[in-house]
Short mmCIF file of C-alpha atoms in Angstrom, two decimals:
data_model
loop_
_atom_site.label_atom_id
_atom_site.label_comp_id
_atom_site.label_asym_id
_atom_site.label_seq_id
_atom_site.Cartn_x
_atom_site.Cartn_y
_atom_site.Cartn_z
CA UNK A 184 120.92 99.93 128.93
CA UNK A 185 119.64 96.85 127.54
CA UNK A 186 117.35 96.90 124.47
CA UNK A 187 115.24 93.81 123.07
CA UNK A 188 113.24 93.07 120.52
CA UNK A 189 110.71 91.07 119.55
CA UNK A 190 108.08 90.44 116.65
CA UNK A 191 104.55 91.61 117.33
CA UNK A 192 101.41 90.06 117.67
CA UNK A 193 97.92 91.17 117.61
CA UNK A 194 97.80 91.37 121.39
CA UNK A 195 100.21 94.36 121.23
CA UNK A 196 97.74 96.36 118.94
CA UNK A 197 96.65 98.75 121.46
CA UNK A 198 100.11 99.61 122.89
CA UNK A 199 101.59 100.08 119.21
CA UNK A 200 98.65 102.42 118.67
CA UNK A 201 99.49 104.53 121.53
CA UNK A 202 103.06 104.66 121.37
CA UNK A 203 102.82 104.71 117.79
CA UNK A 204 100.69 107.95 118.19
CA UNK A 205 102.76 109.20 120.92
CA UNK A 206 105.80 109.08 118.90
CA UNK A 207 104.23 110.80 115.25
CA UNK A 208 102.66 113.79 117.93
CA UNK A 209 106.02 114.59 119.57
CA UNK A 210 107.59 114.43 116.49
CA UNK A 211 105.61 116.37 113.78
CA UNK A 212 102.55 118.35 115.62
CA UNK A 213 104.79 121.30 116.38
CA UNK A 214 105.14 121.92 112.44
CA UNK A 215 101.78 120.98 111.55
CA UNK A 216 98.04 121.84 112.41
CA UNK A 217 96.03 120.39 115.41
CA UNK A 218 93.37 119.43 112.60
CA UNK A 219 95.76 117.68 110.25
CA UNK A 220 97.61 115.94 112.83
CA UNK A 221 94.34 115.20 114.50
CA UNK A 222 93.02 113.64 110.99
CA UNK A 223 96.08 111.72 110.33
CA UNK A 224 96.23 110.02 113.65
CA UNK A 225 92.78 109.03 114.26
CA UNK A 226 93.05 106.75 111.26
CA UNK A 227 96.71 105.87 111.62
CA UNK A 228 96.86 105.23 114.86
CA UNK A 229 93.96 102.91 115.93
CA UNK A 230 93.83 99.53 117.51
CA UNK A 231 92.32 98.33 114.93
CA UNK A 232 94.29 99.66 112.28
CA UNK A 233 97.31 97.98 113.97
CA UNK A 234 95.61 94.57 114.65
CA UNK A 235 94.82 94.55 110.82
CA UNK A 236 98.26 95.25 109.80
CA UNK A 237 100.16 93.19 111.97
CA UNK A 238 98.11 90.56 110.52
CA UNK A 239 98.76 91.48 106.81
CA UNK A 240 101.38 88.90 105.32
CA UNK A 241 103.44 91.64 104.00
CA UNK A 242 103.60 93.46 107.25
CA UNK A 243 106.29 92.81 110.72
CA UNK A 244 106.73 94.66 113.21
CA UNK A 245 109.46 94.64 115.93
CA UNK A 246 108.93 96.45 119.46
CA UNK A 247 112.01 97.66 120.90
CA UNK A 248 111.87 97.11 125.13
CA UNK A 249 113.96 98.55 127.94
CA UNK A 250 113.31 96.99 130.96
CA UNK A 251 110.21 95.44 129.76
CA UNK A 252 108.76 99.09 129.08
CA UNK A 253 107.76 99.92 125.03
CA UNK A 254 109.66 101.94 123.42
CA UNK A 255 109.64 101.91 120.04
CA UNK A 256 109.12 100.32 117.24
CA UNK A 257 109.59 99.20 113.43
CA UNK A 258 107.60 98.56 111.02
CA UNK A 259 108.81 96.30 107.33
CA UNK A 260 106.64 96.09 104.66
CA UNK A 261 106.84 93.83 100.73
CA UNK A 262 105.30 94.55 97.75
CA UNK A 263 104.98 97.80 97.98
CA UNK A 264 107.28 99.27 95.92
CA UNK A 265 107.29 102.90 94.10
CA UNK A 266 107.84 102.94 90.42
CA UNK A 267 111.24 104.76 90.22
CA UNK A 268 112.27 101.67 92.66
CA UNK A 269 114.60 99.52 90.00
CA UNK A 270 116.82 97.80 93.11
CA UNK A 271 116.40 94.12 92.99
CA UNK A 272 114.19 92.26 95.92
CA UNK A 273 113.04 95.67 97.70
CA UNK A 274 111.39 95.72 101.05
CA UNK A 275 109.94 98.88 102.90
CA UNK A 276 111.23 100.05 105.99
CA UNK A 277 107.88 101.79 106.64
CA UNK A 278 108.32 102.79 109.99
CA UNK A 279 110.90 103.64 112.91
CA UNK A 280 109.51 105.44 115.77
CA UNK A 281 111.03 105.62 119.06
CA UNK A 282 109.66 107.46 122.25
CA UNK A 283 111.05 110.91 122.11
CA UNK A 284 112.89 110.47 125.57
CA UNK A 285 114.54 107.40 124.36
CA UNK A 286 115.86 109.05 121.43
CA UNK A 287 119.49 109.39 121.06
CA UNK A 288 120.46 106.38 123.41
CA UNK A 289 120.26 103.76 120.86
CA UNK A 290 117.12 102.59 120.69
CA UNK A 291 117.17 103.42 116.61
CA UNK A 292 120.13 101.71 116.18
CA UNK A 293 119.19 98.29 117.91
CA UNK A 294 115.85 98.67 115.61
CA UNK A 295 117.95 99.43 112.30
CA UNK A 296 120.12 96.96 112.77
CA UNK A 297 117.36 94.25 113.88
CA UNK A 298 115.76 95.41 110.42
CA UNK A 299 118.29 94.79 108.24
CA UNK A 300 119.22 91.55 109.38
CA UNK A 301 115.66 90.54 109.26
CA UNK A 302 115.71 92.00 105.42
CA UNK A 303 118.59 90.34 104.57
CA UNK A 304 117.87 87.09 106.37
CA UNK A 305 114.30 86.70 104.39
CA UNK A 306 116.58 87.49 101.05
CA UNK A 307 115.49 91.01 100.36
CA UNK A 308 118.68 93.14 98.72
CA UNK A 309 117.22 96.41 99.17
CA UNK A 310 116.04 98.05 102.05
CA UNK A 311 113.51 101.72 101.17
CA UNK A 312 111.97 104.31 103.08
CA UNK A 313 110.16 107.50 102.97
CA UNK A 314 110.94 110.27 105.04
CA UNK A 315 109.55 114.25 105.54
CA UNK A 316 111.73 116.18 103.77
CA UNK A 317 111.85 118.55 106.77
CA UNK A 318 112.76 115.90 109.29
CA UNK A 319 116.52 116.69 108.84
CA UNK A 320 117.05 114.18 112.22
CA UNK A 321 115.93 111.13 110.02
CA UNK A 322 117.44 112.13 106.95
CA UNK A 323 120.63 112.44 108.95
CA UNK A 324 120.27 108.82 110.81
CA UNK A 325 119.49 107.40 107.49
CA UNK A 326 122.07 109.40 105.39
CA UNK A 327 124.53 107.53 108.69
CA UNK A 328 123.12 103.86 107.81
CA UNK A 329 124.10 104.10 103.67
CA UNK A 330 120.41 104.95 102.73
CA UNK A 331 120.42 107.52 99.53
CA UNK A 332 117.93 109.81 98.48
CA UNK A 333 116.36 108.30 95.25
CA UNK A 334 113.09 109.86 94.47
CA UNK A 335 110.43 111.65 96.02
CA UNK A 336 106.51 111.05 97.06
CA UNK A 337 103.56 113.10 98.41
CA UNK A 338 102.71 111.94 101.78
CA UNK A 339 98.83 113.44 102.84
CA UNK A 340 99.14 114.63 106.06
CA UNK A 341 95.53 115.57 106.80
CA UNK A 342 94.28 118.19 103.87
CA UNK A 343 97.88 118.58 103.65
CA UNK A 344 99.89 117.06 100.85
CA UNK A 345 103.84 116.88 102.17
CA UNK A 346 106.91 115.63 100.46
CA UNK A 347 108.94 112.23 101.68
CA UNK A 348 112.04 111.96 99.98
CA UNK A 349 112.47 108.13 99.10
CA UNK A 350 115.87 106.23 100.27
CA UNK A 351 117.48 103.05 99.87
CA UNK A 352 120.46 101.33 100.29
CA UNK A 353 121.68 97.91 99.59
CA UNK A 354 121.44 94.77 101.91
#
């Protein structure tokens, strides 16, 4: 298996919105309500919402390709740092979604690794995330790539307020 990656533009928009929704649904709708997840995603998860971001300054994003098919992708994001954050030069890893049948062949990996060699490249020395506190999968893949557990956030999920625990590691 051969995975690429490449930075993307506002002509991927739509297909980042709908593998970007894809991805959040089979992830989190089985422990949350249709009408939350519903909420979240309209708003998240829009072509326009993607074409505005990917134009932000302090946003890239990186799709991950097998055989010139999507699937997944990454998300990096500066100056937007929580409080408690202290670590010199931060930068957000705000998102890593892969498809859910790609997951566990090392589509993460490639997208981790293209991450923090972007991060490290542009002079950032800390790399953060949030994460669900009950997404034990993530916490485990990012507990595996030296991120630590440094704080916590709410994360509104809807009408629902959830808990991300915030991570970081050095770059």
């Amino acid at each position: 298996m051969s995975v690429t990656i490449r930075q993307a533009t506002p002509a991927d928009a739509t297909m980042l919105a709908t593998l970007g929704k894809q991805t959040f649904e089979s992830a989190f709708a089985s422990q949350n309500t249709p009408e939350n997840m519903e909420a979240y995603v309209s708003e998240a998860f829009t072509t326009e919402a993607f074409t505005e971001d990917i134009q932000d300054v302090n946003s890239l994003y990186y799709v991950a390709y097998i055989n010139d098919s999507p699937v997944g992708y990454a998300k990096l994001r500066q100056n937007n740092n929580p409080e408690e954050l202290t670590d010199p030069l931060p930068i957000e890893l705000q998102r890593i979604y892969v498809d859910h049948n790609q997951i566990g062949t090392g589509v993460g990996k490639h997208l981790m690794e293209y991450c923090l060699k972007i991060a490290h490249q542009q002079g950032f020395q800390t790399i953060w995330l949030g994460v669900w506190e009950h997404n034990t999968k993530a916490i485990a893949f990012y507990t595996k790539w030296g991120f630590e557990v440094f704080g916590s956030h709410v994360f509104l999920l809807g009408d629902d307020p959830q808990t991300d625990l915030l991570m970081k590691r050095s770059l």
